[in-house]
Tab-separated table of C-alpha atoms in Angstrom:
chain	number	residue	atom	x	y	z
W	17	MET	CA	-43.449	7.154	80.321
W	18	SER	CA	-40.835	4.626	80.001
W	19	ALA	CA	-43.105	1.721	79.951
W	20	PRO	CA	-44.826	2.199	76.788
W	21	THR	CA	-41.495	2.632	74.902
W	22	SER	CA	-39.837	-0.558	76.143
W	23	ALA	CA	-42.554	-2.773	74.929
W	24	PRO	CA	-42.147	-1.964	71.102
W	25	SER	CA	-38.347	-2.438	71.403
W	26	ASN	CA	-38.689	-5.931	72.880
W	27	ALA	CA	-41.259	-6.840	70.147
W	28	GLY	CA	-38.811	-5.572	67.352
W	29	THR	CA	-35.978	-7.642	68.962
W	30	THR	CA	-38.027	-10.694	69.118
W	31	SER	CA	-39.186	-10.361	65.560
W	32	VAL	CA	-35.644	-10.043	64.098
W	33	ALA	CA	-34.601	-13.099	66.397
W	34	SER	CA	-37.200	-15.316	64.932
W	35	THR	CA	-36.579	-14.117	61.257
W	36	LEU	CA	-32.804	-14.618	61.239
W	37	PRO	CA	-33.020	-18.600	61.515
W	38	GLU	CA	-35.619	-18.374	58.519
W	39	LEU	CA	-33.028	-16.439	56.379
W	40	ILE	CA	-30.226	-18.765	57.394
W	41	VAL	CA	-32.289	-21.764	56.306
W	42	LEU	CA	-33.290	-20.140	53.175
W	43	PHE	CA	-29.602	-19.301	52.252
W	44	ASN	CA	-28.445	-22.828	52.969
W	45	SER	CA	-31.165	-24.414	50.834
W	46	THR	CA	-30.423	-21.916	47.989
W	47	TRP	CA	-26.658	-22.549	48.242
W	48	ALA	CA	-27.183	-26.380	48.551
W	49	THR	CA	-29.616	-26.029	45.273
W	50	LEU	CA	-26.943	-24.130	43.482
W	51	GLY	CA	-24.180	-26.452	44.368
W	52	ALA	CA	-26.253	-29.387	43.156
W	53	TRP	CA	-27.213	-27.623	39.954
W	54	THR	CA	-23.440	-26.441	39.087
W	55	SER	CA	-22.178	-30.009	40.045
W	56	SER	CA	-23.730	-31.332	36.781
W	57	ILE	CA	-21.645	-28.841	34.804
W	58	PRO	CA	-18.280	-30.345	33.433
W	59	GLY	CA	-15.206	-28.952	35.496
W	60	SER	CA	-17.578	-27.351	38.120
W	61	GLN	CA	-15.926	-29.469	40.927
W	62	VAL	CA	-12.304	-27.825	39.985
W	63	ALA	CA	-13.962	-24.244	40.164
W	64	TRP	CA	-15.642	-25.101	43.395
W	65	ARG	CA	-12.403	-26.363	44.988
W	66	TYR	CA	-10.473	-23.291	43.677
W	67	ILE	CA	-13.287	-20.891	45.243
W	68	LYS	CA	-13.429	-22.823	48.755
W	69	ALA	CA	-9.508	-22.892	48.727
W	70	SER	CA	-9.125	-19.212	47.973
W	71	HIS	CA	-11.643	-18.275	50.460
W	72	GLN	CA	-10.059	-20.101	53.273
W	73	ASP	CA	-6.567	-18.654	52.323
W	74	ASP	CA	-7.676	-15.227	51.548
W	75	PRO	CA	-11.135	-14.107	52.375
W	76	PHE	CA	-10.294	-10.491	51.070
W	77	ARG	CA	-9.549	-12.000	47.650
W	78	THR	CA	-12.877	-13.510	47.395
W	79	VAL	CA	-14.549	-10.266	48.261
W	80	LEU	CA	-12.285	-8.517	45.573
W	81	GLU	CA	-13.148	-11.128	42.958
W	82	LEU	CA	-16.893	-10.572	43.482
W	83	LEU	CA	-16.619	-6.961	43.288
W	84	LEU	CA	-14.878	-7.312	39.920
W	85	VAL	CA	-17.584	-9.710	38.797
W	86	PHE	CA	-20.214	-7.212	39.774
W	87	PHE	CA	-18.312	-4.387	38.053
W	88	ILE	CA	-18.001	-6.449	34.640
W	89	VAL	CA	-21.654	-7.428	34.753
W	90	ARG	CA	-22.727	-3.791	35.535
W	91	THR	CA	-20.589	-2.492	32.597
W	92	TYR	CA	-22.012	-4.984	30.149
W	93	ALA	CA	-25.673	-4.503	31.420
W	94	GLN	CA	-25.857	-0.658	31.232
W	95	SER	CA	-26.482	1.203	28.072
W	96	ARG	CA	-23.268	2.174	26.135
W	97	THR	CA	-25.134	4.833	24.361
W	98	LYS	CA	-26.430	6.602	27.536
W	99	GLY	CA	-24.204	9.355	27.264
W	100	GLU	CA	-24.910	10.003	23.602
W	101	GLN	CA	-28.760	9.792	24.019
W	102	SER	CA	-28.553	12.514	26.867
W	103	GLY	CA	-26.799	14.702	24.430
W	104	LYS	CA	-23.867	15.491	26.950
W	105	ASN	CA	-21.415	14.498	24.368
W	106	PHE	CA	-22.738	16.934	21.404
W	107	VAL	CA	-22.140	20.703	21.171
W	108	LYS	CA	-25.485	22.307	20.655
W	109	LEU	CA	-25.338	24.931	17.967
W	110	THR	CA	-28.055	27.430	16.815
W	111	GLU	CA	-29.677	27.687	13.239
W	112	LYS	CA	-27.465	30.754	12.611
W	113	GLU	CA	-24.120	28.888	13.471
W	114	ILE	CA	-25.289	25.840	11.497
W	115	ASP	CA	-26.104	28.139	8.367
W	116	GLU	CA	-22.752	29.956	8.618
W	117	LEU	CA	-20.683	26.443	8.756
W	118	VAL	CA	-22.536	25.282	5.746
W	119	HIS	CA	-21.967	28.395	3.991
W	120	GLU	CA	-18.059	28.274	4.698
W	121	TRP	CA	-17.784	24.614	3.771
W	122	GLN	CA	-15.987	24.051	0.478
W	123	PRO	CA	-15.969	20.332	-0.736
W	124	GLU	CA	-12.557	19.001	-2.217
W	125	ALA	CA	-12.527	18.354	-5.990
W	126	LEU	CA	-12.886	14.755	-7.174
W	127	LEU	CA	-10.494	15.400	-10.125
W	128	PRO	CA	-7.864	18.039	-10.605
W	129	PRO	CA	-8.898	21.151	-12.410
W	130	ALA	CA	-8.727	20.602	-16.420
W	131	PRO	CA	-6.289	22.941	-18.361
W	132	ARG	CA	-7.604	25.761	-20.115
W	133	THR	CA	-6.283	24.691	-23.424
W	134	THR	CA	-6.286	21.269	-24.756
W	135	GLN	CA	-2.829	19.810	-26.080
W	136	TYR	CA	-3.655	17.432	-28.805
W	137	PRO	CA	-1.036	14.641	-29.579
W	138	PRO	CA	0.672	14.661	-32.976
W	139	VAL	CA	-1.453	13.510	-35.998
W	140	ILE	CA	-0.234	11.375	-38.971
W	141	ILE	CA	-1.321	12.839	-42.195
W	142	GLY	CA	-1.916	10.354	-45.097
W	143	ALA	CA	-0.896	6.648	-44.915
W	144	THR	CA	0.780	5.078	-41.987
W	145	GLY	CA	4.379	3.611	-42.824
W	146	PRO	CA	7.992	3.839	-41.600
W	147	ARG	CA	8.192	7.373	-42.518
W	148	PRO	CA	5.051	9.210	-42.117
W	149	ARG	CA	4.070	12.738	-42.256
W	150	VAL	CA	3.138	14.240	-38.950
W	151	VAL	CA	1.393	17.507	-37.845
W	152	PHE	CA	2.079	18.767	-34.320
W	153	PRO	CA	-0.906	21.034	-33.300
W	154	THR	CA	-0.353	24.107	-31.327
W	155	PRO	CA	-2.062	24.152	-27.775
W	156	GLY	CA	-5.701	24.485	-28.149
W	157	GLN	CA	-5.780	23.509	-31.828
W	158	ASP	CA	-8.076	20.736	-32.849
W	159	PRO	CA	-6.503	18.981	-35.610
W	160	HIS	CA	-9.902	17.218	-36.696
W	161	ASP	CA	-11.547	20.725	-37.118
W	162	PRO	CA	-12.017	21.475	-40.863
W	163	LEU	CA	-11.796	25.126	-40.260
W	164	GLN	CA	-8.083	24.700	-39.162
W	165	PRO	CA	-5.378	25.961	-41.419
W	166	TYR	CA	-4.691	22.296	-42.514
W	167	ASP	CA	-6.687	19.229	-43.381
W	168	VAL	CA	-5.509	15.768	-42.115
W	169	THR	CA	-7.065	14.042	-45.158
W	170	THR	CA	-5.584	16.204	-48.060
W	171	GLY	CA	-2.665	17.809	-46.564
W	172	ALA	CA	-0.062	15.537	-48.063
W	173	ASN	CA	2.518	18.251	-48.311
W	174	GLN	CA	2.006	19.542	-44.934
W	175	GLY	CA	3.745	18.525	-41.296
W	176	LYS	CA	6.913	17.021	-40.846
W	177	VAL	CA	8.426	13.626	-41.935
W	178	VAL	CA	9.560	11.504	-39.006
W	179	LEU	CA	10.531	7.950	-38.315
W	180	ASN	CA	7.808	5.680	-36.987
W	181	LEU	CA	9.498	3.819	-34.243
W	182	ALA	CA	6.410	2.653	-32.923
W	183	SER	CA	6.019	0.178	-35.678
W	184	SER	CA	7.801	-3.067	-36.253
W	185	ASN	CA	8.469	-1.933	-39.798
W	186	PHE	CA	10.427	1.224	-38.722
W	187	ALA	CA	13.028	0.550	-41.322
W	188	GLY	CA	10.672	0.003	-44.026
W	189	LEU	CA	11.925	-3.453	-45.100
W	190	ALA	CA	8.428	-4.948	-45.386
W	191	GLY	CA	7.789	-3.341	-48.481
W	192	ASN	CA	10.981	-3.876	-50.085
W	193	GLU	CA	10.530	-5.760	-53.324
W	194	ARG	CA	14.018	-7.614	-53.139
W	195	ILE	CA	13.408	-8.780	-49.457
W	196	LYS	CA	9.902	-9.991	-50.576
W	197	ASP	CA	11.515	-12.100	-53.517
W	198	LYS	CA	13.968	-13.660	-51.205
W	199	ALA	CA	11.208	-14.542	-48.838
W	200	VAL	CA	9.271	-16.248	-51.360
W	201	ALA	CA	12.279	-18.337	-52.537
W	202	CYS	CA	12.842	-19.568	-48.998
W	203	LEU	CA	9.372	-20.515	-48.660
W	204	LYS	CA	9.495	-22.502	-51.721
W	205	ARG	CA	12.709	-24.242	-50.617
W	206	TYR	CA	12.382	-24.718	-46.857
W	207	GLY	CA	8.563	-24.560	-46.496
W	208	VAL	CA	6.993	-23.342	-43.191
W	209	GLY	CA	6.551	-24.922	-39.858
W	210	SER	CA	7.703	-25.198	-36.219
W	211	CYS	CA	11.063	-23.728	-35.364
W	212	GLY	CA	13.356	-24.938	-32.455
W	213	PRO	CA	16.734	-24.733	-30.969
W	214	PRO	CA	19.869	-25.734	-33.271
W	215	GLY	CA	19.903	-29.362	-31.627
W	216	PHE	CA	16.224	-30.007	-32.497
W	217	TYR	CA	16.045	-29.350	-36.329
W	218	GLY	CA	15.434	-25.711	-35.736
W	219	THR	CA	18.567	-24.485	-37.534
W	220	PHE	CA	18.945	-24.707	-41.179
W	221	ASP	CA	21.936	-23.967	-43.560
W	222	VAL	CA	20.913	-20.255	-44.092
W	223	HIS	CA	20.929	-19.649	-40.341
W	224	MET	CA	24.350	-21.250	-40.099
W	225	GLU	CA	25.616	-18.872	-43.223
W	226	LEU	CA	24.112	-15.826	-41.514
W	227	GLU	CA	26.007	-16.673	-38.250
W	228	ARG	CA	29.357	-17.057	-40.092
W	229	ASP	CA	28.733	-13.758	-42.115
W	230	ILE	CA	27.945	-11.937	-38.840
W	231	ALA	CA	31.013	-13.312	-37.131
W	232	ALA	CA	33.151	-12.126	-40.004
W	233	PHE	CA	31.681	-8.813	-40.002
W	234	LEU	CA	32.470	-8.482	-36.052
W	235	SER	CA	35.776	-10.022	-36.405
W	236	VAL	CA	34.858	-12.752	-33.731
W	237	PRO	CA	35.245	-16.437	-33.785
W	238	SER	CA	31.660	-17.315	-33.900
W	239	VAL	CA	28.064	-15.935	-32.966
W	240	ILE	CA	24.854	-17.559	-32.098
W	241	MET	CA	21.511	-16.297	-33.525
W	242	TYR	CA	18.314	-16.247	-31.564
W	243	SER	CA	14.813	-15.749	-32.944
W	244	HIS	CA	13.798	-12.947	-30.626
W	245	SER	CA	15.457	-10.175	-28.557
W	246	PHE	CA	13.641	-11.263	-25.440
W	247	SER	CA	15.044	-14.812	-25.509
W	248	THR	CA	18.460	-13.604	-26.532
W	249	ILE	CA	18.815	-11.606	-23.170
W	250	SER	CA	17.142	-14.170	-20.826
W	251	SER	CA	19.226	-16.826	-22.311
W	252	VAL	CA	22.705	-15.171	-22.296
W	253	ILE	CA	22.624	-13.740	-18.796
W	254	PRO	CA	22.103	-17.129	-17.174
W	255	SER	CA	24.925	-18.618	-19.263
W	256	PHE	CA	27.433	-16.433	-17.718
W	257	SER	CA	25.973	-15.751	-14.200
W	258	LYS	CA	25.194	-18.751	-11.907
W	259	ARG	CA	23.904	-19.381	-8.405
W	260	GLY	CA	26.426	-17.567	-5.770
W	261	ASP	CA	27.545	-14.734	-8.497
W	262	ILE	CA	26.703	-11.205	-7.789
W	263	ILE	CA	24.837	-8.947	-10.188
W	264	VAL	CA	24.525	-5.233	-9.800
W	265	ALA	CA	21.644	-4.058	-11.653
W	266	ASP	CA	19.581	-0.804	-12.467
W	267	ARG	CA	16.133	-1.064	-11.476
W	268	GLY	CA	15.092	0.654	-14.592
W	269	VAL	CA	16.282	-2.298	-17.195
W	270	ASN	CA	13.712	-3.714	-19.300
W	271	PHE	CA	11.564	-6.881	-18.445
W	272	ALA	CA	13.828	-9.259	-20.539
W	273	ILE	CA	16.956	-8.250	-18.479
W	274	GLN	CA	14.849	-8.770	-15.269
W	275	LYS	CA	13.840	-12.134	-16.247
W	276	GLY	CA	17.281	-13.273	-17.243
W	277	ILE	CA	18.706	-11.953	-13.971
W	278	GLN	CA	15.908	-13.838	-12.019
W	279	ILE	CA	16.687	-17.074	-14.094
W	280	SER	CA	20.346	-17.034	-13.213
W	281	ARG	CA	19.499	-17.257	-9.612
W	282	SER	CA	22.297	-14.978	-8.694
W	283	ASN	CA	22.591	-12.616	-5.801
W	284	ILE	CA	21.054	-9.396	-7.108
W	285	ARG	CA	21.944	-5.977	-5.743
W	286	TRP	CA	19.439	-3.494	-7.027
W	287	TYR	CA	19.982	0.352	-7.261
W	288	ASP	CA	17.617	3.173	-8.207
W	289	HIS	CA	17.560	4.167	-11.774
W	290	GLY	CA	20.440	6.765	-12.440
W	291	ASP	CA	21.583	6.774	-8.804
W	292	TYR	CA	25.222	6.415	-9.145
W	293	GLU	CA	26.006	7.383	-5.677
W	294	ALA	CA	23.854	4.356	-4.537
W	295	LEU	CA	25.834	2.164	-7.131
W	296	GLU	CA	29.201	3.179	-5.639
W	297	ARG	CA	27.970	2.452	-2.002
W	298	ILE	CA	27.028	-1.082	-3.298
W	299	LEU	CA	30.248	-1.608	-5.014
W	300	GLU	CA	32.241	-0.632	-1.917
W	301	GLN	CA	30.007	-2.984	0.193
W	302	ILE	CA	30.732	-5.775	-2.054
W	303	HIS	CA	34.537	-4.942	-2.045
W	304	LYS	CA	34.640	-5.096	1.750
W	305	GLU	CA	32.539	-8.556	1.778
W	306	ASP	CA	35.183	-9.909	-0.689
W	307	LYS	CA	37.955	-8.931	1.694
W	308	LYS	CA	36.107	-10.305	4.828
W	309	TYR	CA	35.229	-13.542	3.162
W	310	LYS	CA	38.256	-13.806	0.793
W	311	ARG	CA	36.085	-14.053	-2.312
W	312	LYS	CA	37.972	-14.162	-5.653
W	313	LEU	CA	36.774	-12.158	-8.511
């Protein structure tokens, strides 16, 4: 019984022994081919020397690096949506549950709810001027509806007389006949053309007379007149404040003051509009800095 079983074992051992040299030859030829192919790549010699030195010094490190490379290749090769396609990451709902969720869902409004009654702005009755007559509609009252108790076209005696500060002619000087006559006389004498600063033929004798009159009225030695309020503010501030000075300003000042402060190139300390506690903290901080650096006011 033992003779028949020993023959196959010897045959299997002989076949493995004959196959092993062939595998070694195939591996060596493949390795040589791979080495010859990679040697043509720039920088491959440096990589090969690193791999050989690393394998000789620490074979375990080579195995670990191969495992890491295999893990990276496997991660990128496998489908990232496999779990999603299988449905494991989703909760399956019945048709009834879906209908209940849809019924309970309330979309958010794109705009705030409109008021029930519309508040119309004041309406000017008659001609627009420095002191127009204005009607203030009650909530829900349309001033342009002819069925309302007043008519915007014929209600001359209705409404309230107010001062129109939205107009440049709020003082009503544009329609003053005396001012018109003076303007015509000035045009005939001086003509029209470009204006400029006092040192560049932009100032006439009437300007200087006006400056003297204003100085006498204010009881000051002299005044300077600007053509516009914006240029006044943006020019006066840089005249008194220079680089290195400190300006403490409210964030709510108008645009002309902001530009004047910026042009001065001073150190600006802003505080929120009307926040006097913040103003006090800034002033105390400046006082401490003056003592520390021995600055003079």
